[in-house]
PDB file of C-alpha atoms in Angstrom:
ATOM      1  CA  MET A   1      17.417  22.078 -30.788  1.00 44.00           C
ATOM      2  CA  PRO A   2      15.756  19.691 -30.908  1.00 52.00           C
ATOM      3  CA  ASN A   3      13.561  18.438 -34.189  1.00 51.00           C
ATOM      4  CA  ILE A   4       9.918  18.834 -32.867  1.00 46.00           C
ATOM      5  CA  THR A   5       8.632  15.185 -34.137  1.00 51.00           C
ATOM      6  CA  SER A   6       5.594  13.220 -33.702  1.00 52.00           C
ATOM      7  CA  THR A   7       7.623  10.332 -32.013  1.00 59.00           C
ATOM      8  CA  ASN A   8       8.744  13.235 -30.091  1.00 63.00           C
ATOM      9  CA  VAL A   9       5.150  14.894 -28.809  1.00 62.00           C
ATOM     10  CA  ALA A  10       3.527  11.437 -28.148  1.00 72.00           C
ATOM     11  CA  GLN A  11       6.877  11.269 -25.583  1.00 74.00           C
ATOM     12  CA  ALA A  12       5.359  14.027 -24.343  1.00 75.00           C
ATOM     13  CA  ILE A  13       2.488  13.686 -24.418  1.00 77.00           C
ATOM     14  CA  VAL A  14       2.912  10.116 -22.392  1.00 83.00           C
ATOM     15  CA  LYS A  15       5.302  11.490 -19.914  1.00 82.00           C
ATOM     16  CA  LEU A  16       2.257  13.984 -18.785  1.00 78.00           C
ATOM     17  CA  VAL A  17       0.125  11.911 -17.974  1.00 82.00           C
ATOM     18  CA  ALA A  18       2.352   9.632 -16.187  1.00 81.00           C
ATOM     19  CA  SER A  19       3.747  12.455 -14.066  1.00 80.00           C
ATOM     20  CA  ARG A  20       0.121  13.190 -13.436  1.00 81.00           C
ATOM     21  CA  ALA A  21      -1.307   9.630 -12.234  1.00 83.00           C
ATOM     22  CA  LEU A  22       1.484   8.445 -10.074  1.00 83.00           C
ATOM     23  CA  PRO A  23       1.033  11.130  -7.523  1.00 84.00           C
ATOM     24  CA  ALA A  24      -3.004  10.599  -8.097  1.00 83.00           C
ATOM     25  CA  LEU A  25      -2.547   7.606  -7.587  1.00 85.00           C
ATOM     26  CA  VAL A  26       0.346   7.330  -3.782  1.00 86.00           C
ATOM     27  CA  GLY A  27      -2.416  10.288  -2.746  1.00 83.00           C
ATOM     28  CA  ASN A  28      -5.669   7.960  -3.148  1.00 85.00           C
ATOM     29  CA  LEU A  29      -3.281   4.874  -1.261  1.00 89.00           C
ATOM     30  CA  VAL A  30      -3.991   4.426   2.365  1.00 91.00           C
ATOM     31  CA  MET A  31      -2.641   0.495   3.312  1.00 93.00           C
ATOM     32  CA  GLY A  32      -0.103   0.757   0.114  1.00 92.00           C
ATOM     33  CA  ASN A  33       1.322   4.043   2.341  1.00 92.00           C
ATOM     34  CA  LEU A  34       1.475   2.075   5.253  1.00 95.00           C
ATOM     35  CA  VAL A  35       2.983  -1.535   4.319  1.00 95.00           C
ATOM     36  CA  ASN A  36       6.498  -2.097   3.028  1.00 93.00           C
ATOM     37  CA  ARG A  37       7.459  -1.382  -0.233  1.00 92.00           C
ATOM     38  CA  ASP A  38       9.580  -3.198  -2.167  1.00 91.00           C
ATOM     39  CA  PHE A  39       9.975  -1.643  -5.659  1.00 90.00           C
ATOM     40  CA  GLU A  40      13.451  -2.674  -8.263  1.00 89.00           C
ATOM     41  CA  THR A  41      13.628  -1.277 -11.474  1.00 89.00           C
ATOM     42  CA  GLU A  42      14.540  -4.829 -12.748  1.00 90.00           C
ATOM     43  CA  LEU A  43      12.322  -6.298 -15.504  1.00 91.00           C
ATOM     44  CA  LYS A  44       9.912  -8.708 -14.803  1.00 93.00           C
ATOM     45  CA  SER A  45       6.900 -11.132 -16.049  1.00 93.00           C
ATOM     46  CA  GLN A  46       3.871 -12.194 -13.902  1.00 93.00           C
ATOM     47  CA  GLY A  47       4.142 -15.747 -11.790  1.00 94.00           C
ATOM     48  CA  ASP A  48       7.801 -14.350 -11.163  1.00 94.00           C
ATOM     49  CA  VAL A  49       8.771 -14.608  -7.675  1.00 93.00           C
ATOM     50  CA  VAL A  50      10.974 -11.989  -5.141  1.00 92.00           C
ATOM     51  CA  SER A  51      12.829 -13.077  -2.549  1.00 89.00           C
ATOM     52  CA  VAL A  52      12.160 -10.242   0.220  1.00 88.00           C
ATOM     53  CA  THR A  53      15.273  -9.933   2.824  1.00 82.00           C
ATOM     54  CA  ILE A  54      14.215  -9.962   5.976  1.00 77.00           C
ATOM     55  CA  PRO A  55      16.897  -9.232   9.442  1.00 73.00           C
ATOM     56  CA  GLY A  56      18.229 -11.971  11.211  1.00 65.00           C
ATOM     57  CA  SER A  57      18.758 -12.317  14.856  1.00 64.00           C
ATOM     58  CA  ALA A  58      21.939 -11.818  17.158  1.00 68.00           C
ATOM     59  CA  LYS A  59      23.532 -12.526  20.556  1.00 74.00           C
ATOM     60  CA  ALA A  60      24.831  -9.983  23.027  1.00 75.00           C
ATOM     61  CA  ASN A  61      28.295 -11.362  24.353  1.00 75.00           C
ATOM     62  CA  ASN A  62      29.348 -10.748  28.088  1.00 78.00           C
ATOM     63  CA  ILE A  63      33.465 -10.953  26.520  1.00 78.00           C
ATOM     64  CA  GLY A  64      34.138 -10.216  30.656  1.00 74.00           C
ATOM     65  CA  GLU A  65      32.965 -13.721  30.659  1.00 67.00           C
ATOM     66  CA  THR A  66      34.274 -15.170  27.147  1.00 68.00           C
ATOM     67  CA  GLY A  67      37.312 -13.249  27.318  1.00 72.00           C
ATOM     68  CA  SER A  68      37.178 -13.476  23.576  1.00 80.00           C
ATOM     69  CA  VAL A  69      34.733 -11.089  20.839  1.00 80.00           C
ATOM     70  CA  GLN A  70      32.208 -13.830  19.402  1.00 77.00           C
ATOM     71  CA  THR A  71      31.734 -13.839  15.624  1.00 76.00           C
ATOM     72  CA  GLN A  72      28.319 -15.153  14.756  1.00 71.00           C
ATOM     73  CA  ASN A  73      27.265 -15.738  10.663  1.00 71.00           C
ATOM     74  CA  GLN A  74      24.003 -14.157  10.857  1.00 65.00           C
ATOM     75  CA  ASN A  75      21.386 -15.804   8.313  1.00 63.00           C
ATOM     76  CA  LEU A  76      19.017 -13.510   7.116  1.00 62.00           C
ATOM     77  CA  GLY A  77      15.568 -14.680   6.434  1.00 67.00           C
ATOM     78  CA  ASN A  78      13.767 -13.853   3.601  1.00 79.00           C
ATOM     79  CA  ALA A  79      10.031 -13.908   2.439  1.00 86.00           C
ATOM     80  CA  GLN A  80       8.887 -15.129  -1.266  1.00 91.00           C
ATOM     81  CA  ILE A  81       6.245 -12.869  -2.763  1.00 94.00           C
ATOM     82  CA  VAL A  82       5.056 -13.825  -6.039  1.00 95.00           C
ATOM     83  CA  LEU A  83       4.177 -11.303  -8.747  1.00 96.00           C
ATOM     84  CA  ASN A  84       1.238 -12.277  -9.026  1.00 96.00           C
ATOM     85  CA  THR A  85      -1.031  -9.803 -10.360  1.00 96.00           C
ATOM     86  CA  HIS A  86      -1.126  -6.962 -13.217  1.00 96.00           C
ATOM     87  CA  ILE A  87      -3.167  -4.683 -13.095  1.00 95.00           C
ATOM     88  CA  GLU A  88      -4.490  -2.011 -15.596  1.00 95.00           C
ATOM     89  CA  SER A  89      -7.292  -0.011 -15.993  1.00 92.00           C
ATOM     90  CA  SER A  90      -7.334   1.601 -19.792  1.00 91.00           C
ATOM     91  CA  PHE A  91      -9.324   5.375 -20.861  1.00 87.00           C
ATOM     92  CA  ALA A  92      -9.979   6.729 -24.511  1.00 86.00           C
ATOM     93  CA  ILE A  93      -9.514  10.860 -25.040  1.00 83.00           C
ATOM     94  CA  PRO A  94     -10.526  11.572 -28.426  1.00 81.00           C
ATOM     95  CA  ASP A  95      -9.065  14.444 -28.430  1.00 80.00           C
ATOM     96  CA  VAL A  96      -5.341  14.974 -26.873  1.00 77.00           C
ATOM     97  CA  THR A  97      -4.347  18.243 -28.215  1.00 74.00           C
ATOM     98  CA  LYS A  98      -7.438  19.505 -25.959  1.00 76.00           C
ATOM     99  CA  VAL A  99      -6.535  17.815 -23.096  1.00 72.00           C
ATOM    100  CA  ILE A 100      -3.415  18.801 -23.153  1.00 71.00           C
ATOM    101  CA  ALA A 101      -3.839  22.367 -23.259  1.00 74.00           C
ATOM    102  CA  HIS A 102      -7.066  21.527 -20.660  1.00 75.00           C
ATOM    103  CA  PRO A 103      -5.003  20.520 -17.580  1.00 71.00           C
ATOM    104  CA  ASP A 104      -8.085  19.797 -15.603  1.00 76.00           C
ATOM    105  CA  LEU A 105      -9.715  18.116 -18.383  1.00 78.00           C
ATOM    106  CA  LEU A 106      -7.087  15.247 -18.212  1.00 78.00           C
ATOM    107  CA  SER A 107      -7.423  15.068 -14.804  1.00 78.00           C
ATOM    108  CA  MET A 108     -10.780  14.298 -14.917  1.00 81.00           C
ATOM    109  CA  TYR A 109     -10.282  11.514 -17.588  1.00 81.00           C
ATOM    110  CA  MET A 110      -7.432  10.178 -15.076  1.00 84.00           C
ATOM    111  CA  GLN A 111      -8.800  10.234 -11.883  1.00 85.00           C
ATOM    112  CA  PRO A 112     -11.269   6.825 -11.987  1.00 87.00           C
ATOM    113  CA  ALA A 113      -8.542   5.203 -13.753  1.00 88.00           C
ATOM    114  CA  VAL A 114      -5.457   5.602 -10.950  1.00 88.00           C
ATOM    115  CA  ASN A 115      -8.728   5.053  -8.186  1.00 89.00           C
ATOM    116  CA  ALA A 116      -9.464   1.910 -10.044  1.00 91.00           C
ATOM    117  CA  VAL A 117      -6.154   1.227  -9.962  1.00 91.00           C
ATOM    118  CA  ALA A 118      -5.601   2.229  -5.202  1.00 91.00           C
ATOM    119  CA  GLU A 119      -8.778   0.099  -4.560  1.00 93.00           C
ATOM    120  CA  LYS A 120      -6.807  -2.976  -6.575  1.00 94.00           C
ATOM    121  CA  ILE A 121      -4.142  -2.970  -4.469  1.00 95.00           C
ATOM    122  CA  GLU A 122      -5.838  -1.795  -1.244  1.00 95.00           C
ATOM    123  CA  SER A 123      -7.915  -4.302  -1.489  1.00 95.00           C
ATOM    124  CA  ASP A 124      -5.318  -7.483  -1.877  1.00 96.00           C
ATOM    125  CA  LEU A 125      -3.340  -6.091   1.386  1.00 96.00           C
ATOM    126  CA  MET A 126      -5.813  -5.682   3.139  1.00 96.00           C
ATOM    127  CA  GLY A 127      -6.928  -9.607   2.005  1.00 96.00           C
ATOM    128  CA  THR A 128      -3.563 -10.553   3.916  1.00 96.00           C
ATOM    129  CA  TRP A 129      -5.217 -10.753   7.006  1.00 96.00           C
ATOM    130  CA  PRO A 130      -5.713 -14.728   6.954  1.00 96.00           C
ATOM    131  CA  LEU A 131      -1.703 -14.805   6.726  1.00 96.00           C
ATOM    132  CA  PHE A 132      -0.502 -14.072   9.793  1.00 96.00           C
ATOM    133  CA  THR A 133      -1.388 -16.842  12.537  1.00 95.00           C
ATOM    134  CA  SER A 134       1.389 -16.216  14.506  1.00 96.00           C
ATOM    135  CA  ASN A 135      -0.234 -13.475  17.352  1.00 97.00           C
ATOM    136  CA  LEU A 136      -3.792 -14.082  18.765  1.00 96.00           C
ATOM    137  CA  ALA A 137      -6.757 -12.759  16.679  1.00 97.00           C
ATOM    138  CA  VAL A 138      -8.897 -10.286  19.082  1.00 97.00           C
ATOM    139  CA  GLY A 139     -11.780  -9.058  19.564  1.00 96.00           C
ATOM    140  CA  ALA A 140     -15.219 -10.999  17.865  1.00 96.00           C
ATOM    141  CA  ASP A 141     -17.215 -11.393  15.406  1.00 95.00           C
ATOM    142  CA  ASN A 142     -20.179  -9.138  14.590  1.00 94.00           C
ATOM    143  CA  THR A 143     -19.456  -7.682  18.423  1.00 94.00           C
ATOM    144  CA  ALA A 144     -18.239  -3.674  19.067  1.00 93.00           C
ATOM    145  CA  LEU A 145     -14.507  -3.356  19.538  1.00 92.00           C
ATOM    146  CA  THR A 146     -13.748  -2.387  23.451  1.00 91.00           C
ATOM    147  CA  GLU A 147     -10.772  -0.978  25.139  1.00 90.00           C
ATOM    148  CA  SER A 148     -10.228  -3.805  26.462  1.00 93.00           C
ATOM    149  CA  VAL A 149     -10.038  -5.559  22.815  1.00 95.00           C
ATOM    150  CA  VAL A 150      -7.818  -2.244  21.373  1.00 93.00           C
ATOM    151  CA  ASP A 151      -5.449  -2.419  24.180  1.00 94.00           C
ATOM    152  CA  GLU A 152      -5.338  -6.545  23.775  1.00 96.00           C
ATOM    153  CA  ALA A 153      -3.812  -6.185  20.107  1.00 96.00           C
ATOM    154  CA  GLU A 154      -1.327  -3.277  20.799  1.00 96.00           C
ATOM    155  CA  LYS A 155      -0.039  -6.266  24.086  1.00 96.00           C
ATOM    156  CA  SER A 156       0.404  -8.619  21.630  1.00 97.00           C
ATOM    157  CA  LEU A 157       2.408  -6.570  19.232  1.00 97.00           C
ATOM    158  CA  PHE A 158       4.931  -5.524  21.492  1.00 96.00           C
ATOM    159  CA  ASP A 159       4.972  -9.060  23.400  1.00 96.00           C
ATOM    160  CA  ALA A 160       6.052 -10.226  19.578  1.00 95.00           C
ATOM    161  CA  LYS A 161       9.037  -7.376  20.122  1.00 93.00           C
ATOM    162  CA  VAL A 162       7.446  -5.438  18.399  1.00 94.00           C
ATOM    163  CA  PRO A 163      10.162  -2.108  17.844  1.00 92.00           C
ATOM    164  CA  GLN A 164       8.282   0.485  20.706  1.00 89.00           C
ATOM    165  CA  THR A 165       9.425   3.165  18.404  1.00 91.00           C
ATOM    166  CA  ASP A 166       7.991   2.514  15.418  1.00 93.00           C
ATOM    167  CA  ARG A 167       4.884   3.311  14.532  1.00 94.00           C
ATOM    168  CA  LYS A 168       1.802   1.350  14.328  1.00 96.00           C
ATOM    169  CA  TYR A 169      -1.177   1.408  12.950  1.00 97.00           C
ATOM    170  CA  LEU A 170      -4.250  -0.430  13.120  1.00 96.00           C
ATOM    171  CA  VAL A 171      -7.001  -0.153   9.719  1.00 96.00           C
ATOM    172  CA  VAL A 172     -10.581  -0.561  10.582  1.00 96.00           C
ATOM    173  CA  THR A 173     -13.794  -1.016   9.008  1.00 94.00           C
ATOM    174  CA  SER A 174     -15.609   2.538   9.093  1.00 92.00           C
ATOM    175  CA  LYS A 175     -18.003   0.401  11.435  1.00 93.00           C
ATOM    176  CA  ALA A 176     -15.284  -0.672  13.786  1.00 93.00           C
ATOM    177  CA  HIS A 177     -13.690   3.692  13.292  1.00 91.00           C
ATOM    178  CA  SER A 178     -17.339   4.731  14.110  1.00 89.00           C
ATOM    179  CA  GLU A 179     -17.421   2.240  17.716  1.00 90.00           C
ATOM    180  CA  ILE A 180     -13.912   3.491  18.698  1.00 88.00           C
ATOM    181  CA  ARG A 181     -15.521   7.072  18.241  1.00 83.00           C
ATOM    182  CA  GLN A 182     -17.981   6.164  21.353  1.00 83.00           C
ATOM    183  CA  ILE A 183     -15.245   4.765  23.857  1.00 81.00           C
ATOM    184  CA  SER A 184     -15.958   7.645  25.987  1.00 75.00           C
ATOM    185  CA  ARG A 185     -11.994   7.169  27.509  1.00 72.00           C
ATOM    186  CA  PHE A 186     -11.087   7.894  23.567  1.00 68.00           C
ATOM    187  CA  SER A 187     -13.525  10.606  22.456  1.00 56.00           C
ATOM    188  CA  GLU A 188     -14.045  12.405  26.136  1.00 57.00           C
ATOM    189  CA  ASN A 189     -12.087  15.959  26.121  1.00 50.00           C
ATOM    190  CA  GLN A 190     -11.494  14.690  30.599  1.00 49.00           C
ATOM    191  CA  THR A 191     -10.269  11.726  29.598  1.00 54.00           C
ATOM    192  CA  ASN A 192      -8.199  12.207  26.715  1.00 51.00           C
ATOM    193  CA  GLY A 193      -7.342  16.097  27.128  1.00 45.00           C
ATOM    194  CA  ASN A 194      -8.675  17.418  23.612  1.00 50.00           C
ATOM    195  CA  GLY A 195     -12.043  15.161  22.133  1.00 48.00           C
ATOM    196  CA  SER A 196     -10.851  15.448  19.048  1.00 55.00           C
ATOM    197  CA  ALA A 197     -12.676  12.555  17.893  1.00 52.00           C
ATOM    198  CA  ILE A 198     -15.758  13.953  18.793  1.00 50.00           C
ATOM    199  CA  VAL A 199     -14.309  17.942  16.780  1.00 47.00           C
ATOM    200  CA  THR A 200     -12.412  16.365  13.740  1.00 54.00           C
ATOM    201  CA  GLY A 201     -14.128  13.024  13.589  1.00 53.00           C
ATOM    202  CA  GLN A 202     -10.357  11.068  13.229  1.00 64.00           C
ATOM    203  CA  VAL A 203      -9.605   8.865  16.153  1.00 69.00           C
ATOM    204  CA  GLY A 204      -5.922   9.993  15.482  1.00 75.00           C
ATOM    205  CA  THR A 205      -3.112   8.211  17.684  1.00 81.00           C
ATOM    206  CA  LEU A 206      -4.685   5.123  20.922  1.00 84.00           C
ATOM    207  CA  LYS A 207      -2.648   3.035  22.677  1.00 87.00           C
ATOM    208  CA  ASP A 208       0.323   3.146  21.035  1.00 89.00           C
ATOM    209  CA  PHE A 209      -1.646   3.179  17.105  1.00 92.00           C
ATOM    210  CA  SER A 210      -2.424   5.412  14.230  1.00 91.00           C
ATOM    211  CA  VAL A 211      -5.972   5.040  13.764  1.00 92.00           C
ATOM    212  CA  ILE A 212      -7.119   4.667  10.568  1.00 92.00           C
ATOM    213  CA  ARG A 213     -10.233   3.330   8.656  1.00 91.00           C
ATOM    214  CA  SER A 214     -10.164   2.023   5.043  1.00 92.00           C
ATOM    215  CA  GLN A 215     -12.999   1.245   2.852  1.00 91.00           C
ATOM    216  CA  TYR A 216     -11.254  -1.928   1.661  1.00 93.00           C
ATOM    217  CA  VAL A 217     -11.152  -3.676   4.732  1.00 94.00           C
ATOM    218  CA  LYS A 218     -12.041  -7.229   4.926  1.00 93.00           C
ATOM    219  CA  SER A 219     -15.313  -9.141   5.781  1.00 92.00           C
ATOM    220  CA  VAL A 220     -16.639 -12.783   6.365  1.00 92.00           C
ATOM    221  CA  GLY A 221     -20.435 -13.259   7.296  1.00 90.00           C
ATOM    222  CA  GLY A 222     -21.035  -9.363   7.625  1.00 89.00           C
ATOM    223  CA  ALA A 223     -17.514  -9.166  10.632  1.00 92.00           C
ATOM    224  CA  GLY A 224     -14.819  -7.224  10.371  1.00 93.00           C
ATOM    225  CA  ARG A 225     -11.252  -8.403   9.621  1.00 96.00           C
ATOM    226  CA  ASN A 226      -9.549  -4.908  11.001  1.00 96.00           C
ATOM    227  CA  LEU A 227      -5.637  -5.253  10.526  1.00 97.00           C
ATOM    228  CA  ALA A 228      -3.385  -3.941  13.790  1.00 97.00           C
ATOM    229  CA  PHE A 229       0.150  -4.102  12.328  1.00 97.00           C
ATOM    230  CA  HIS A 230       4.227  -2.576  12.081  1.00 97.00           C
ATOM    231  CA  ARG A 231       4.653  -1.793   8.383  1.00 95.00           C
ATOM    232  CA  ASP A 232       7.394  -5.170   8.123  1.00 94.00           C
ATOM    233  CA  ALA A 233       4.186  -7.559   8.083  1.00 96.00           C
ATOM    234  CA  ILE A 234       3.598  -6.935   5.065  1.00 96.00           C
ATOM    235  CA  ALA A 235       5.258  -6.863   1.976  1.00 95.00           C
ATOM    236  CA  LEU A 236       4.341  -4.698  -1.358  1.00 95.00           C
ATOM    237  CA  VAL A 237       6.689  -5.644  -3.932  1.00 95.00           C
ATOM    238  CA  MET A 238       6.480  -4.066  -7.541  1.00 95.00           C
ATOM    239  CA  ARG A 239       8.933  -4.610 -10.332  1.00 94.00           C
ATOM    240  CA  ARG A 240       8.863  -3.220 -13.979  1.00 93.00           C
ATOM    241  CA  LEU A 241       6.817  -4.042 -16.996  1.00 93.00           C
ATOM    242  CA  PRO A 242       8.710  -3.806 -19.847  1.00 93.00           C
ATOM    243  CA  ILE A 243       8.815  -0.835 -22.278  1.00 89.00           C
ATOM    244  CA  PRO A 244       5.983  -2.129 -25.504  1.00 88.00           C
ATOM    245  CA  LEU A 245       8.604  -2.698 -28.714  1.00 83.00           C
ATOM    246  CA  PRO A 246       9.022   0.103 -30.732  1.00 80.00           C
ATOM    247  CA  GLY A 247       7.137   0.277 -34.031  1.00 75.00           C
ATOM    248  CA  THR A 248       3.903  -1.421 -32.555  1.00 75.00           C
ATOM    249  CA  GLY A 249       1.753   1.512 -32.404  1.00 77.00           C
ATOM    250  CA  ALA A 250       2.181   2.406 -28.449  1.00 87.00           C
ATOM    251  CA  VAL A 251       4.655   4.866 -26.530  1.00 88.00           C
ATOM    252  CA  ALA A 252       4.935   4.004 -22.837  1.00 90.00           C
ATOM    253  CA  GLU A 253       6.691   5.868 -19.958  1.00 89.00           C
ATOM    254  CA  TYR A 254       7.538   4.448 -16.386  1.00 90.00           C
ATOM    255  CA  ALA A 255       6.448   6.955 -13.708  1.00 88.00           C
ATOM    256  CA  GLU A 256       8.352   6.289  -9.841  1.00 88.00           C
ATOM    257  CA  LEU A 257       8.115   7.335  -6.869  1.00 83.00           C
ATOM    258  CA  GLY A 258       9.265   6.140  -3.474  1.00 77.00           C
ATOM    259  CA  ASN A 259       9.110   2.738  -3.902  1.00 86.00           C
ATOM    260  CA  PHE A 260       5.958   2.237  -5.828  1.00 89.00           C
ATOM    261  CA  GLY A 261       6.183   2.341  -9.513  1.00 90.00           C
ATOM    262  CA  ILE A 262       3.275   2.233 -12.111  1.00 91.00           C
ATOM    263  CA  ARG A 263       3.781   2.296 -16.526  1.00 91.00           C
ATOM    264  CA  VAL A 264       1.650   4.109 -18.634  1.00 91.00           C
ATOM    265  CA  VAL A 265       0.769   3.237 -22.009  1.00 91.00           C
ATOM    266  CA  MET A 266      -0.813   5.042 -24.816  1.00 88.00           C
ATOM    267  CA  SER A 267      -1.324   3.759 -28.232  1.00 88.00           C
ATOM    268  CA  TYR A 268      -3.653   4.432 -31.530  1.00 83.00           C
ATOM    269  CA  GLN A 269      -7.798   3.007 -31.475  1.00 81.00           C
ATOM    270  CA  PRO A 270      -8.877   2.895 -34.986  1.00 77.00           C
ATOM    271  CA  ASN A 271     -12.780   1.659 -33.914  1.00 76.00           C
ATOM    272  CA  THR A 272     -12.909   5.015 -31.187  1.00 73.00           C
ATOM    273  CA  LEU A 273     -10.122   6.866 -33.375  1.00 70.00           C
ATOM    274  CA  GLY A 274      -9.253   8.455 -30.423  1.00 78.00           C
ATOM    275  CA  GLN A 275      -5.730   7.823 -28.206  1.00 84.00           C
ATOM    276  CA  GLN A 276      -6.570   5.150 -25.975  1.00 89.00           C
ATOM    277  CA  PHE A 277      -4.148   5.077 -22.202  1.00 89.00           C
ATOM    278  CA  THR A 278      -3.522   2.367 -19.638  1.00 91.00           C
ATOM    279  CA  VAL A 279      -2.158   2.611 -16.602  1.00 91.00           C
ATOM    280  CA  ASP A 280      -1.049  -0.985 -15.198  1.00 93.00           C
ATOM    281  CA  ALA A 281       1.398  -2.754 -12.713  1.00 94.00           C
ATOM    282  CA  LEU A 282       2.771  -5.402 -11.620  1.00 96.00           C
ATOM    283  CA  TYR A 283       3.422  -6.763  -7.990  1.00 96.00           C
ATOM    284  CA  GLY A 284       2.649  -8.937  -5.376  1.00 96.00           C
ATOM    285  CA  VAL A 285       1.652  -8.930  -1.911  1.00 97.00           C
ATOM    286  CA  GLY A 286       2.288 -11.136   0.692  1.00 95.00           C
ATOM    287  CA  ALA A 287       3.358 -11.517   5.138  1.00 95.00           C
ATOM    288  CA  LEU A 288       6.774 -10.434   5.925  1.00 93.00           C
ATOM    289  CA  ARG A 289       7.195 -10.886   9.552  1.00 93.00           C
ATOM    290  CA  ASN A 290       4.224 -12.867  10.847  1.00 94.00           C
ATOM    291  CA  SER A 291       4.228 -11.784  13.837  1.00 95.00           C
ATOM    292  CA  PHE A 292       4.993  -7.906  13.709  1.00 96.00           C
ATOM    293  CA  ALA A 293       0.650  -8.117  13.243  1.00 97.00           C
ATOM    294  CA  THR A 294      -2.728  -9.179  14.631  1.00 97.00           C
ATOM    295  CA  LEU A 295      -5.872  -9.328  12.787  1.00 97.00           C
ATOM    296  CA  VAL A 296      -8.668  -7.632  14.945  1.00 97.00           C
ATOM    297  CA  LYS A 297     -12.020  -8.807  14.673  1.00 96.00           C
ATOM    298  CA  ASN A 298     -15.700  -6.588  15.193  1.00 92.00           C
TER     299      ASN A 298
END
């Protein structure tokens, strides 16, 4: 049985916080759970560039006409995503031993920090809307969404050859979501068969879109910048941050799950005579496949 030391205890505390922080963080994400996430355990620094591979294209050869197999050299594309965001949210715990004995108390300290990190990631992902120029925007500023606008958004992705069997998302403001719920053909039992938008308040699947409202959809002059997209339209690229040097008074642990990773650092703060915990992440966002997203204005 290994000896119990202060180092072991400190590492165990950080592991406990990390194990609880990551599920809480992922659970607060909307866009972060819908886009293409690229995560590797290699260490990177802010400002580094990551190349995310994009599938190439190929042509079908009629061997009956050519008489031979034609080998094609597929040129895989790539998107250059800059790791330009290093975010952190820190909180102090005066008495760590008390928190360890009462896990609910740990959640109360930790949740605001986790929420802050999730909100920043969500905001940055929704802020990618100016990058999508391949498809013409649909809808109009300060104009209620209509069935024809939603239909036009779906058509634009179909014409861009987004795989028909893959899920497509329409992430909208609360105002746009409310406007959609009031379109009778989308909400009434006699037209869609269940009337779920009235009963539950959730639109659900509509014209092949999973409709989701978000508090972080961007606006310009009060006009919403909603997004209709396939997951491969947007990339969220994350990389590990280095562990603090031994003997510097800080203990760190990685928390990683499903192409998503954060670092949790515990350090002693002499000004407060308590332990400070920092939840941080290094990431970059960008357009992966430009034609796989359409801006929807309202």
